[in-house]
Coordinates of C-alpha atoms in Angstrom, one line a residue:
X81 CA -133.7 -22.9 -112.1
X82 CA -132.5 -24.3 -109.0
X83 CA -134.9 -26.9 -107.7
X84 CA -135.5 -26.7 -103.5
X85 CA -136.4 -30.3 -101.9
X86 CA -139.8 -30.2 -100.1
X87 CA -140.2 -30.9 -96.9
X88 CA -140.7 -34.5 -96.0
X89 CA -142.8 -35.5 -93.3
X90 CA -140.8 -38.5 -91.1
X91 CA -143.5 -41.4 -90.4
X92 CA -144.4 -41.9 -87.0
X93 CA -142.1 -44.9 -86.1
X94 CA -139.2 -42.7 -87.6
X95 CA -139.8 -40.2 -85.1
X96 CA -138.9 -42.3 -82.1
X97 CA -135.0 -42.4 -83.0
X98 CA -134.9 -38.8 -83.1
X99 CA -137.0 -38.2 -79.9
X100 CA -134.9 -40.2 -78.2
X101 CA -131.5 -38.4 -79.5
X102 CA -133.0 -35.5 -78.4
X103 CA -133.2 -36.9 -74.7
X104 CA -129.9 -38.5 -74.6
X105 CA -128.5 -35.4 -75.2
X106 CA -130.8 -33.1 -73.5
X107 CA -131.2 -35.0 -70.4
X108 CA -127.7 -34.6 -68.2
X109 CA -128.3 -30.7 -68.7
X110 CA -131.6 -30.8 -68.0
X111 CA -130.2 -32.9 -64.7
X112 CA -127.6 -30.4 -63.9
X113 CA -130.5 -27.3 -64.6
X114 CA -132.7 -28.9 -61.9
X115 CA -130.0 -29.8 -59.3
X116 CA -128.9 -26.0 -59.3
X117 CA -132.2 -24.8 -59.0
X118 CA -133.6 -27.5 -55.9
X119 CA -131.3 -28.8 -53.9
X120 CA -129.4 -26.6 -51.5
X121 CA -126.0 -27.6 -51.4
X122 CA -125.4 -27.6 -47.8
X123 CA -122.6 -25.6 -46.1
X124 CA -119.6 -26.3 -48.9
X125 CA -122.3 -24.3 -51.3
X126 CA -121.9 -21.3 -48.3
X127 CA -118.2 -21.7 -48.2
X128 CA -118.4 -21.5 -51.9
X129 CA -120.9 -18.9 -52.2
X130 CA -119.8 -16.7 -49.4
X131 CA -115.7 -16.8 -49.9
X132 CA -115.0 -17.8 -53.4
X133 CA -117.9 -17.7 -55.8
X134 CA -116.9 -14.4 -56.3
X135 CA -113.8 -15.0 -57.4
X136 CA -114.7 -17.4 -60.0
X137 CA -117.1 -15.6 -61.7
X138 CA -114.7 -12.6 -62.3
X139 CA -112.1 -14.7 -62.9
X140 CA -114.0 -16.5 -66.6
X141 CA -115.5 -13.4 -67.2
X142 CA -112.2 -11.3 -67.3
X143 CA -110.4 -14.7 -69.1
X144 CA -113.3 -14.6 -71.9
X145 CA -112.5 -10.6 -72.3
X146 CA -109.1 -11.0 -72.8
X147 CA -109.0 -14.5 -74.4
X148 CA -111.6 -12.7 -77.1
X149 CA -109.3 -9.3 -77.4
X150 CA -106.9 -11.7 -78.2
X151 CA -108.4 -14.1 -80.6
X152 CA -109.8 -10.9 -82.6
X153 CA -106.1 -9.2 -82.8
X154 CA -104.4 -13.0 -83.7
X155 CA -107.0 -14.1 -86.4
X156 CA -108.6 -11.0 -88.1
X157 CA -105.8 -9.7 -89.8
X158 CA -103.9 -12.5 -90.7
X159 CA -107.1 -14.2 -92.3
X160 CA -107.3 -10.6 -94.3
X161 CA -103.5 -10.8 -95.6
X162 CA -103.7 -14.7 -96.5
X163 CA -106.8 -14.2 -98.4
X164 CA -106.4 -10.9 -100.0
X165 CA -102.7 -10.7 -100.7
X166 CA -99.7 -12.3 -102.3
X167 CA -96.6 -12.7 -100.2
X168 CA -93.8 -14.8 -99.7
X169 CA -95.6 -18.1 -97.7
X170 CA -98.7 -17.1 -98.1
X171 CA -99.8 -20.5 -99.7
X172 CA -97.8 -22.2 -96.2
X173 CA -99.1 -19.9 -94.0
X174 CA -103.0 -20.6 -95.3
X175 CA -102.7 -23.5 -93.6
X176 CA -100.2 -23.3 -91.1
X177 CA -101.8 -20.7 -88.8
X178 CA -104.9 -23.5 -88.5
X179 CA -102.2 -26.3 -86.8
X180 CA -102.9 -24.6 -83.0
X181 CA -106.4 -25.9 -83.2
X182 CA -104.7 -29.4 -82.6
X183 CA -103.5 -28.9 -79.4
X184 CA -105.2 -28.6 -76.4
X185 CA -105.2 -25.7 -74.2
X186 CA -103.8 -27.7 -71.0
X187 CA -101.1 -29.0 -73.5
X188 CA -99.7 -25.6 -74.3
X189 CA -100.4 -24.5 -70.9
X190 CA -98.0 -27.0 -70.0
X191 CA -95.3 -26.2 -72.6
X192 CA -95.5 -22.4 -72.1
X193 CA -95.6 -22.8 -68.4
X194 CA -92.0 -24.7 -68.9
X195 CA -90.4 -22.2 -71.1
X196 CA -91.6 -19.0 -69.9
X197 CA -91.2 -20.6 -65.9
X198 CA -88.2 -18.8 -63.7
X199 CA -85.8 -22.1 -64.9
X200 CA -87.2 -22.4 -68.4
X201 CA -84.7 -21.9 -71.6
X202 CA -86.4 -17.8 -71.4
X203 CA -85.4 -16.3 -68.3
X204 CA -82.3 -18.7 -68.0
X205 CA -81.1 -17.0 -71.6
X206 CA -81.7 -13.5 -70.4
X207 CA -80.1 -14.0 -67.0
X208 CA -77.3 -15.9 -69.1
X209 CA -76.9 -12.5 -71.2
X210 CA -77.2 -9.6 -68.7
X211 CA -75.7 -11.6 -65.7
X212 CA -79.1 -10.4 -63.5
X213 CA -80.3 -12.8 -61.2
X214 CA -84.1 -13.7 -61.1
X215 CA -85.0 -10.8 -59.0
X216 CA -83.2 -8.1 -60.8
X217 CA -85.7 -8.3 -63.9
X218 CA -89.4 -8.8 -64.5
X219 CA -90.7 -11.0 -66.8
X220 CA -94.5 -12.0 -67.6
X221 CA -95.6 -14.5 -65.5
X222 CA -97.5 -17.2 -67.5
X223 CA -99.2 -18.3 -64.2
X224 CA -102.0 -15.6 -64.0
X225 CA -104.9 -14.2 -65.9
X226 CA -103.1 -12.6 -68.8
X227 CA -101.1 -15.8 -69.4
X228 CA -104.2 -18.3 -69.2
X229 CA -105.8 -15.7 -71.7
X230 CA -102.8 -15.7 -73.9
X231 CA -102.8 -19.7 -73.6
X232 CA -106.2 -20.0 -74.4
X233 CA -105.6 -17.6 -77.3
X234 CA -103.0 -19.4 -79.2
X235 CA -105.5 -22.8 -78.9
X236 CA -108.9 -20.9 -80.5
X237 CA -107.3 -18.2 -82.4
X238 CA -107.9 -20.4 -85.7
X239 CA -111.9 -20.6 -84.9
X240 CA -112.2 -17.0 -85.3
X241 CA -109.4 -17.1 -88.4
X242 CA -111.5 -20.1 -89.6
X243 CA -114.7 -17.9 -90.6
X244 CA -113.4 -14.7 -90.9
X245 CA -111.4 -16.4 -93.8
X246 CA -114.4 -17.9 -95.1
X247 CA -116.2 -14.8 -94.8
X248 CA -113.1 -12.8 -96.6
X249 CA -113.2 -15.3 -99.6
X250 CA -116.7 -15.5 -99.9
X251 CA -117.1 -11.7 -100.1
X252 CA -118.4 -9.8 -103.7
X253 CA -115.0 -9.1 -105.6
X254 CA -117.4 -6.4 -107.4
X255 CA -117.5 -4.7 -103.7
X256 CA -113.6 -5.1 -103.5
X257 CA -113.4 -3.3 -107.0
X258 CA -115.6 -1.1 -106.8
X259 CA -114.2 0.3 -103.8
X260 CA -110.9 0.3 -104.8
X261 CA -111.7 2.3 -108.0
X262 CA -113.0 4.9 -105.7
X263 CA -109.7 5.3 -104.7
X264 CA -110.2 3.3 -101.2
X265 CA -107.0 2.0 -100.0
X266 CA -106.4 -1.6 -98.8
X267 CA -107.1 -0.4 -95.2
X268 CA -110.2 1.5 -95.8
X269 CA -111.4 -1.3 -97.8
X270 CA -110.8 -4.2 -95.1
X271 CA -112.4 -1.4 -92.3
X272 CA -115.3 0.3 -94.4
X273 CA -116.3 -2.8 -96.5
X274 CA -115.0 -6.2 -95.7
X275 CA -115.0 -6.1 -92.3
X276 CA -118.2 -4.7 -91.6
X277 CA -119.7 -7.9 -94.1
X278 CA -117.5 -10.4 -92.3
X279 CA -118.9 -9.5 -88.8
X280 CA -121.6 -11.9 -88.4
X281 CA -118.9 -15.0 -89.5
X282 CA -116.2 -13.5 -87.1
X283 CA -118.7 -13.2 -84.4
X284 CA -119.7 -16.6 -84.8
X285 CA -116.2 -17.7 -84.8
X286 CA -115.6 -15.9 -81.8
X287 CA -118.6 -17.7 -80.1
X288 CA -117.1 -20.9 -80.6
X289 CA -113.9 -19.7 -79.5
X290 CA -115.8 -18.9 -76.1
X291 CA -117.8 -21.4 -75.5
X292 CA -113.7 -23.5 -75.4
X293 CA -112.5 -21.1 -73.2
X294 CA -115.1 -21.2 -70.8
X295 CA -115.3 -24.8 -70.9
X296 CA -111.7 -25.0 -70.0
X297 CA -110.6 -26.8 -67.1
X298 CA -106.3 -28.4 -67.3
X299 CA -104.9 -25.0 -68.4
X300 CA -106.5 -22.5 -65.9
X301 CA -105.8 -25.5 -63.0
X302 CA -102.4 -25.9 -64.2
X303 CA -101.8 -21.9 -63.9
X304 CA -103.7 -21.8 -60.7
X305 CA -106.4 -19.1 -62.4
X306 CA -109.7 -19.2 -60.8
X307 CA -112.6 -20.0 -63.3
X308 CA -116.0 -21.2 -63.0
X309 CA -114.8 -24.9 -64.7
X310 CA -112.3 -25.5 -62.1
X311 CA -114.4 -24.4 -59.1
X312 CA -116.8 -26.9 -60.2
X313 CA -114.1 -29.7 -60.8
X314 CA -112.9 -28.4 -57.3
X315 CA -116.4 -28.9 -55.0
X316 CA -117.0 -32.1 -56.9
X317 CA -113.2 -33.4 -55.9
X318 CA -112.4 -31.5 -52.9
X319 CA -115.7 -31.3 -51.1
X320 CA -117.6 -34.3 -52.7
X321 CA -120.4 -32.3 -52.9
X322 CA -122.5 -32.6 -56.3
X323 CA -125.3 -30.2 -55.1
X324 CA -122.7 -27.3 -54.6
X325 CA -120.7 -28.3 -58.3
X326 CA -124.3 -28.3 -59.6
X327 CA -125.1 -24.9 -58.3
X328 CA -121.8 -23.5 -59.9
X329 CA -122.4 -25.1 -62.9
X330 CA -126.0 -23.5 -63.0
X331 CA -124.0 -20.0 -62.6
X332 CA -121.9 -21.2 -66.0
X333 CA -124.6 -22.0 -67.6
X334 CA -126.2 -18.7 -67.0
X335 CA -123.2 -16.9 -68.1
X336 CA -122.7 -18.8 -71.3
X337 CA -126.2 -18.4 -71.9
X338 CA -126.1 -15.1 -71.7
X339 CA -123.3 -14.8 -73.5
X340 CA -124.9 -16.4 -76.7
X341 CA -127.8 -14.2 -76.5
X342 CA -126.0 -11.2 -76.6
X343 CA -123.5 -12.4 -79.3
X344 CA -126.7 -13.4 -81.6
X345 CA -128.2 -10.2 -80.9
X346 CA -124.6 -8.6 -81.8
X347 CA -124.7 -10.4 -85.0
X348 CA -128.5 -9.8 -86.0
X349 CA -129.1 -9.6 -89.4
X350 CA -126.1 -7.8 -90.5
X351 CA -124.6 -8.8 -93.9
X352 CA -124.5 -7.3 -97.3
X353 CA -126.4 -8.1 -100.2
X354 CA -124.0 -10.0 -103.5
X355 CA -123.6 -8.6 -107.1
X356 CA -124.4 -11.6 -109.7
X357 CA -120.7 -11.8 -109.9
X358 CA -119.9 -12.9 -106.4
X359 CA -118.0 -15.7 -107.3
X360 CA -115.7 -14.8 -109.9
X361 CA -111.7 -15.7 -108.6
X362 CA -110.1 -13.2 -106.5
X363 CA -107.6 -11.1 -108.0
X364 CA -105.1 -11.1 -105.0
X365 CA -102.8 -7.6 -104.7
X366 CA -99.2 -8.8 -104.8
X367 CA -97.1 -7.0 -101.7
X368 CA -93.4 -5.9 -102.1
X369 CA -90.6 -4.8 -100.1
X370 CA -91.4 -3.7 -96.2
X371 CA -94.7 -4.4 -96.6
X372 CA -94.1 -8.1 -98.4
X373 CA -91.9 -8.6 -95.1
X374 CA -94.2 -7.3 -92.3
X375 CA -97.1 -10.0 -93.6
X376 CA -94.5 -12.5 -93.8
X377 CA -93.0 -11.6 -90.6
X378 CA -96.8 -11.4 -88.3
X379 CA -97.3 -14.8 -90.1
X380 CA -94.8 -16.3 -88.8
X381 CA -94.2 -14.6 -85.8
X382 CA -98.4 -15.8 -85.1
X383 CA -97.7 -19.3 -86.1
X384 CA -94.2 -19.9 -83.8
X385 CA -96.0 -18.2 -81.1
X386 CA -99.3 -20.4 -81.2
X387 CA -97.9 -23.7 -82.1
X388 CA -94.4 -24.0 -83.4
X389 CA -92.8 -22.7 -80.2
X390 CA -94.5 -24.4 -77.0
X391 CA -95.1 -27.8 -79.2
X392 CA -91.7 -27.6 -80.0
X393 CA -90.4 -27.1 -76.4
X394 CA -92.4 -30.8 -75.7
X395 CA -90.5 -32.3 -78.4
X396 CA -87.3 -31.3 -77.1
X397 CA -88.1 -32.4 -73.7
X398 CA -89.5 -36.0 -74.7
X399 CA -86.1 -36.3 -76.6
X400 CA -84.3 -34.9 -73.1
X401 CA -85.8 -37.2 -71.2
X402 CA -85.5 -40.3 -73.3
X403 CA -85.8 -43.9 -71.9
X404 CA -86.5 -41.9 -68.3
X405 CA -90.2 -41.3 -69.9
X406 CA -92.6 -43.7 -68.2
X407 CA -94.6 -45.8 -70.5
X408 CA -97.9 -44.6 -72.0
X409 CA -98.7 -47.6 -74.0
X410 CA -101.7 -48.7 -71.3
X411 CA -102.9 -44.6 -71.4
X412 CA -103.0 -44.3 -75.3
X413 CA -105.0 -47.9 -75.6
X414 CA -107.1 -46.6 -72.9
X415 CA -107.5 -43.5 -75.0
X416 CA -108.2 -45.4 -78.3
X417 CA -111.1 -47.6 -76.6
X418 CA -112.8 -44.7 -74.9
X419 CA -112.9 -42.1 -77.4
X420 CA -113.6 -44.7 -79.9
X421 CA -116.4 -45.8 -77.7
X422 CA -117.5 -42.3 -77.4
X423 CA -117.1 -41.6 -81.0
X424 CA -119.2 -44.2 -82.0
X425 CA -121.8 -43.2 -80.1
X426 CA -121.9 -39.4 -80.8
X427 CA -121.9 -41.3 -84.7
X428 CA -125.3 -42.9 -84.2
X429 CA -126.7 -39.7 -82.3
X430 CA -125.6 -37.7 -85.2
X431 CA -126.5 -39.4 -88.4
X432 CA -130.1 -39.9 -86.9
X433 CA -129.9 -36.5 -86.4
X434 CA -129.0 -35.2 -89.5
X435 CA -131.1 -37.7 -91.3
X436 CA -134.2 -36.2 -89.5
X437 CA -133.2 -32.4 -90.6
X438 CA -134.9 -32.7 -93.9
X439 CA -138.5 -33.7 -92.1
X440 CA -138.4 -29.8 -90.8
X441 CA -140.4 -31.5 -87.9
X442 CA -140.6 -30.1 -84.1
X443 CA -138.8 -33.1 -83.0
X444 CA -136.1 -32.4 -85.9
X445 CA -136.0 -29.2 -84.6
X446 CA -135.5 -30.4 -80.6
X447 CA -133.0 -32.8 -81.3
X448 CA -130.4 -30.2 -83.6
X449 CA -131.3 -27.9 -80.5
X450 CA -129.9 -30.1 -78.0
X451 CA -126.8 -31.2 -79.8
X452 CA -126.0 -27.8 -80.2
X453 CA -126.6 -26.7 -76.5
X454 CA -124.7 -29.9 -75.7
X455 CA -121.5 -28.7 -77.6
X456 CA -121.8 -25.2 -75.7
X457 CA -121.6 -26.8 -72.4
X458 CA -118.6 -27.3 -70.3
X459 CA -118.0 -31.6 -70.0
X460 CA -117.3 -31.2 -66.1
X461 CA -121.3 -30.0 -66.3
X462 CA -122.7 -32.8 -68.4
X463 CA -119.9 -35.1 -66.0
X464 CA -122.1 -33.5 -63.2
X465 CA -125.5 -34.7 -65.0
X466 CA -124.7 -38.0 -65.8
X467 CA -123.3 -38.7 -62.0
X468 CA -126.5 -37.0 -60.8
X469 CA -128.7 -39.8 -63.3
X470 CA -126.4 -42.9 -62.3
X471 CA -126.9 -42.3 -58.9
X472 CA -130.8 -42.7 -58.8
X473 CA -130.7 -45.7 -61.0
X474 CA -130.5 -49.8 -59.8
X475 CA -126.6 -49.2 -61.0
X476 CA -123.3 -50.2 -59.0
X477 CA -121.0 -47.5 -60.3
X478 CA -118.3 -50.2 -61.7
X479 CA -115.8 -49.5 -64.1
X480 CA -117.8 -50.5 -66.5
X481 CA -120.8 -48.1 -65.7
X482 CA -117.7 -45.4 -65.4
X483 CA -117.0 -45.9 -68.8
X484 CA -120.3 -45.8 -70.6
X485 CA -121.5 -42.6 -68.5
X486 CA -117.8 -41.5 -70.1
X487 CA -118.6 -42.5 -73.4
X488 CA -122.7 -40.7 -73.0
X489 CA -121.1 -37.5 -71.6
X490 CA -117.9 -37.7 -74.9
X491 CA -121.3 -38.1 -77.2
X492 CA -123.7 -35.5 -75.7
X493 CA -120.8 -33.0 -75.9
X494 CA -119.7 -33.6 -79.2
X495 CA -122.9 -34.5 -81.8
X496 CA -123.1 -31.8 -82.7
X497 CA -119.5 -31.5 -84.2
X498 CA -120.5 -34.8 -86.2
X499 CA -123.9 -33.1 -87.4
X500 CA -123.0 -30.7 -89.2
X501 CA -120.2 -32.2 -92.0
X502 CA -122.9 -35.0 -92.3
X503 CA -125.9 -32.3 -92.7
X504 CA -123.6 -30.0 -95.1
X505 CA -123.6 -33.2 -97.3
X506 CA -127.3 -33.8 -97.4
X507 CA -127.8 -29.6 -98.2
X508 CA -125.5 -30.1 -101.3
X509 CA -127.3 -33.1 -102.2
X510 CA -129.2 -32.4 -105.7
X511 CA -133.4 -32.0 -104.9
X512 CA -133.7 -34.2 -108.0
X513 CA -132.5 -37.1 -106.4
X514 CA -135.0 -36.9 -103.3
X515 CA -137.6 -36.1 -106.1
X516 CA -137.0 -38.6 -108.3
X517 CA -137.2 -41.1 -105.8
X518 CA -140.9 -39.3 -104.4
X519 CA -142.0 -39.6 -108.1
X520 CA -140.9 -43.3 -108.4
X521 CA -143.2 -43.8 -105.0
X522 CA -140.9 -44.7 -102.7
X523 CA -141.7 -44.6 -99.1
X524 CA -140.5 -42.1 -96.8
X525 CA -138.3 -44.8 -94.8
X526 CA -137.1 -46.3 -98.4
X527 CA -136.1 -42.9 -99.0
X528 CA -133.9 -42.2 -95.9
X529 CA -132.5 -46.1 -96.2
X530 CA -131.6 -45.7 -100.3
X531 CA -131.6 -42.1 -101.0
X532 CA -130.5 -39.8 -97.9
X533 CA -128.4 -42.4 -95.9
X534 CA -125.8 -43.1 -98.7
X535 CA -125.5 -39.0 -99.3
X536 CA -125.4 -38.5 -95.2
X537 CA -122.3 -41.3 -95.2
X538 CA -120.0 -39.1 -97.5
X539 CA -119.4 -36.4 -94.6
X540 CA -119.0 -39.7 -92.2
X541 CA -115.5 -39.9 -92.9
X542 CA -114.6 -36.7 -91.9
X543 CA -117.2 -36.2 -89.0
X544 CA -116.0 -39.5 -87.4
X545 CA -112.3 -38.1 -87.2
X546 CA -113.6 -34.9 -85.8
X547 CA -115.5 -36.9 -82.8
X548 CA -112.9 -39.7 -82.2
X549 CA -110.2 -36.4 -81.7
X550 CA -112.7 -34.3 -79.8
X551 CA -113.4 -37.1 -77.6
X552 CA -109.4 -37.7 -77.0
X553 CA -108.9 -34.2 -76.0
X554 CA -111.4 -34.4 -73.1
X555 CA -110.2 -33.9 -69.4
X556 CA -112.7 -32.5 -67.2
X557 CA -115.3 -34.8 -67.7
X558 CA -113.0 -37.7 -68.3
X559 CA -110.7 -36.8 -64.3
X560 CA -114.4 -37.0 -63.0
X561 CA -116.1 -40.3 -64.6
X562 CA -113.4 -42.5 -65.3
X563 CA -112.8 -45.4 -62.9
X564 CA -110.2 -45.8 -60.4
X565 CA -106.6 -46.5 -61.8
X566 CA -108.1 -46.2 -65.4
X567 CA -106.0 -43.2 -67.1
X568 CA -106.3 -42.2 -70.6
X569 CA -103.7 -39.5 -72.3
X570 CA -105.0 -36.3 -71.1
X571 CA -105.5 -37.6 -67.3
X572 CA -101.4 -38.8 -68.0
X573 CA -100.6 -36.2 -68.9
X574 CA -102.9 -33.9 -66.7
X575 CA -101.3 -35.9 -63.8
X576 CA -97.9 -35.9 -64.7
X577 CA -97.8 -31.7 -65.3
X578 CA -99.4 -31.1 -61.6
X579 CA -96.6 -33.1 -60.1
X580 CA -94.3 -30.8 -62.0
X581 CA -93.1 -33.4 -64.1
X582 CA -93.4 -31.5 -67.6
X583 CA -90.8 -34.5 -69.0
X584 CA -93.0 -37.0 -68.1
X585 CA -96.2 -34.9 -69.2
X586 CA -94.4 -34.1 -72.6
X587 CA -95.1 -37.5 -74.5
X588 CA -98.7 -38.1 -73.9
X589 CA -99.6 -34.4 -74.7
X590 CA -97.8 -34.6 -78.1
X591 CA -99.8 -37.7 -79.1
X592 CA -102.3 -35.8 -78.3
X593 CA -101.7 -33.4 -80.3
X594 CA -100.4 -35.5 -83.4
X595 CA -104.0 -36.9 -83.3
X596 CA -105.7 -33.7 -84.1
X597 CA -103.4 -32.7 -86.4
X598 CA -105.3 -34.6 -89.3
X599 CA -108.3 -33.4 -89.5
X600 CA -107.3 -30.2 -88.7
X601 CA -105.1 -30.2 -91.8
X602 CA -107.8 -31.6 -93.8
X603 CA -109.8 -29.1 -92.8
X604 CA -108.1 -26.5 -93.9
X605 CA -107.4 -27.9 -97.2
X606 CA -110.8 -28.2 -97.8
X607 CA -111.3 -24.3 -96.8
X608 CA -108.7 -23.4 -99.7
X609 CA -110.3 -24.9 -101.9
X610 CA -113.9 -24.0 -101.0
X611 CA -114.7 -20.9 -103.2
X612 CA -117.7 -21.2 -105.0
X613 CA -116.9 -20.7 -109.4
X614 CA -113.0 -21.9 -108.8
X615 CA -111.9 -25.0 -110.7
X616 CA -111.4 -26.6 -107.3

C-alpha cells in the first residue's frame, strides 16, 4: 500500500519566507491592477482609447484565434503519429519537432520576415523561374495577422505537442485494444477515444501556448501587427505615459483572465477512468508504403517549417555577412550577468516556494498562486509595476536600480517555471522518508533543512537552466528597464532587425537560440522516457 505524507504544519518563523515570496511576486501586478483602475491616464489614454484601443484588442484576440487553430493542427497529429506509430524517423522526429520551443518568436519573426520578404531567397526564386516581376504574382505577406499567427505558431506549437504527447502515452492501452478489437480503425480510435481523454492535457498545453502569444511583444512589432503587448510598450515609449500603458495592460489582463477561466471551464473534469493495466508498453502499429511516407513527410515538412528553415536562413546570413557582423561580446556578457542575476533570484523564490507546498497552508497556497499568475502575465506589464513601485520609493533610478527592478521583474515572471521541476521532485519523494524522519522527532525546520531540501535540490539542475534561458529570451520587459546604453542579446538583436539590418540581427538571435536548445532537448528526452512500467 502506497503510503501518502501528512500534511506538515510550517512553524511560524517558516512562514515569513513564504509570505514574503508571495508579495515579491504578487506585488508589481497588484501595482499595475490598481494603476488601471485609479488614475486616469490623461489625454494619451483618450488618444488611445478613442482611436486605437480598438484596434489592439481585435488585433490579440484574432492573433490568439489563429495562433491556437494553428498550434492545434501543427501539434495534435504529429504527437498522435510519433507516439502511436512506427515509421521511418520516428525515434528523430520525437524529439526534433520540440527544437522550435528554443527560439524566440521575434527571432523567427525576423528570419521569416527575410526569406519570405519581396527580396528574400522566396520571391527572388519564383521571379527567377517564371520571369514575373514583383507585381505580377501574389505571395503571402508575412507582415500581417496571418503571418504573426503563423510565427507565433511555429514558436508554441511544441507546448501543445508537449502534453498532448504526454497525454497519448499515458493513455490505457486496454482502451486502445479494446477498441481496436471492435473493429475501430486508427482514426476512429484517435477521434472517439484518445482524443476525447487527451483533451484536458491539450487544453492545458494550449493555455500555455496563449498566455506566450499574448505576451508577445518583438514579433508582432517587427511585422507591424497591432496587439495589446505592443500598444502598451508603445504609450510607455512613445507617449511616456505609465497611467495610459497601465490602463492597457489592465485591458490584457482582463482578456487573459478571461481567457483562463473559460479554458478551465473547457477542460472541467473531463478524463477517463484507467484499467489496472494502464501502464503496460505500447504496442506501436508499424506503417508501410504511402502511409509510412505521408507521416514521415508532415514530420518533416512540420519540423523544416518551424525551426529548420528560418533558423537556418540566420545561419546563412551570419556566414554572409562575416567579419562585417558588429561585435556582440559586450551584449552576450550583459546577457549572462542579467539573466543570471534574474535566475538566481527566481531560484530562491522558487525553492522557498516549493519547500512550503508540503505545509498545505493558506500562505503555501498564496505564494504557488502568484507565481503562477506571474508566469501568465505579459513582462512589459510586471515592467510597468515595478516602474510604478520605484518611482514612489527614496530610489534614484541608476543603472544599478535598472538592473535589479530587471532582475525582480525576470524572477516574478518566471518562478513559477522553476517551481514546478523542483515540486515534481518532492511529489516523487517516498512518504517514508518524511515519516521516518517525524518518527525519529525531528523538528519541522530539521526536516525541511535534512530531509525536503536535499530531495527539492535534484530538480535544481534542470529548473535553474529553464530560468537562466527564460530570463535570456526576455525583450519587453528588458527594452523598458534596462539602463541607458546597456543592451543585452535580444535588445541587439531587437535593435539591429528594426533598422532592417537582419545580418547584423542574425548572430545575437542564434545565440539565443543555441541557449535554449539544451534544456529543451533535455526535456524532451526526459518525456521519452517517462512512461510509467517501462524499463526507462
Amino acid at each position: 500500500m502506497e503510503l501518502k505524507a501528512p500534511a506538515v504544519r510550517v512553524p511560524a518563523f517558516g512562514q515569513i519566507p513564504v509570505l514574503l515570496a508571495g508579495l515579491v511576486i504578487a506585488l508589481p501586478v497588484a501595482v499595475v491592477l490598481i494603476t488601471g483602475l485609479t488614475e486616469g491616464g490623461g489625454a494619451s489614454w483618450i488618444h488611445i482609447r478613442d482611436t486605437l484601443l480598438a484596434g489592439y484588442l481585435t488585433g490579440t484576440i484574432s492573433v490568439l484565434a489563429l495562433t491556437a487553430m494553428l498550434c492545434l493542427l501543427m501539434a495534435v497529429p504529429a504527437a498522435w503519429l510519433v507516439t502511436m506509430f512506427r515509421f521511418p524517423g520516428r525515434g528523430v522526429f520525437e524529439w526534433l519537432l520540440v527544437l522550435p520551443l528554443a527560439a524566440p518568436g521575434y527571432v523567427l519573426a525576423y528570419a521569416w520576415g527575410d526569406l519570405a520578404g519581396v527580396g528574400g531567397p522566396m520571391q527572388s526564386a519564383l521571379r527567377d523561374a517564371t520571369g514575373w516581376s514583383a507585381r505580377d504574382y501574389w505571395f503571402p505577406d508575412i507582415s500581417s495577422l496571418p503571418g504573426l499567427s503563423f510565427v507565433l505558431a511555429c514558436t508554441l506549437y511544441p507546448y501543445v505537442y508537449l502534453t498532448a504527447r504526454a497525454a497519448f502515452i499515458s493513455q490505457s492501452v486496454c482502451t486502445m485494444e479494446a477498441a481496436r478489437s471492435l473493429g475501430a480503425s486508427s482514426s476512429r480510435t484517435f477521434w472517439s477515444v484518445a482524443l476525447p481523454a487527451a483533451r484536458p492535457a491539450i487544453a492545458a498545453g494550449l493555455a500555455l501556448a496563449m498566455m506566450e502569444a499574448a505576451a508577445d511583444y518583438g514579433a508582432a512589432e517587427f511585422l507591424g501587427v497591432p496587439t495589446l503587448t505592443f500598444g502598451i510598450v508603445r504609450a510607455w515609449k512613445s507617449f511616456g505615459e505609465s497611467a495610459a500603458a497601465a490602463r492597457l495592460a489592465f485591458v490584457l489582463l482582463a482578456l487573459i483572465l478571461t481567457f483562463v477561466i473559460v479554458e478551465r471551464q473547457a477542460r472541467g473534469r473531463a478524463g477517463i477512468q484507467q484499467s489496472s493495466v494502464r501502464w503496460r508498453t505500447i504496442s506501436r502499429v508499424r506503417l508501410t508504403g504511402p502511409t509510412a511516407f505521408g507521416a514521415a513527410a508532415l514530420c518533416t515538412g512540420l519540423f523544416t517549417l518551424a525551426f529548420a528553415l528560418p533558423v537556418g536562413r540566420l545561419v546563412w546570413r551570419s556566414v554572409e555577412a562575416g567579419t562585417r557582423i558588429a561585435s556582440v561580446s559586450d551584449a552576450l556578457l550583459n546577457s549572462l550577468v542579467l539573466a543570471g542575476a534574474g535566475a538566481a533570484f527566481a531560484f530562491v523564490l522558487a525553492l522557498i516556494i516549493a519547500l512550503s507546498i508540503r505545509g498545505r497552508g493558506v500562505l503555501s497556497t498564496f505564494a504557488r498562486l502568484a507565481a503562477s499568475s506571474g508566469y501568465a502575465i505579459p513582462g512589459a506589464v510586471l515592467a510597468l509595476g515595478a516602474l510604478a513601485i520605484i518611482s514612489v520609493l527614496p530610489f534614484v533610478m541608476t543603472g544599478a536600480v535598472a538592473l535589479a527592478a530587471l532582475a525582480w521583474v525576470y524572477a516574478v515572471r518566471f518562478t513559477a517555471a522553476g517551481t514546478e521541476p523542483m515540486a515534481a521532485a518532492l511529489a516523487r519523494a517516498p512518504a517514508s522518508i518524511g515519516l521516518a524522519a517525524q518518527s525519529l522527532g525531528a523538528s519541522p525546520l530539521r526536516r525541511t533543512l535534512e530531509v525536503d531540501l536535499p530531495v527539492a535540490m535534484s530538480g535544481a539542475a534542470a529548473a535553474a537552466l529553464v530560468l537562466f534561458v527564460e530570463a535570456l529570451k526576455e525583450l519587453p520587459a528588458t527594452l523598458m528597464l534596462r539602463p541607458f546604453n546597456w543592451d543585452t542579446l535580444s535588445v541587439r538583436a531587437h535593435a539591429y532587425a528594426s533598422d532592417e539590418r537582419l545580418a547584423a540581427a542574425a548572430l545575437p538571435a542564434l545565440l539565443i537560440t543555441l541557449a535554449g536548445l539544451a534544456p529543451v532537448i533535455l526535456l524532451s528526452w526526459q518525456m521519452s522516457r517517462a512512461r510509467p512500467g517501462s524499463r526507462a
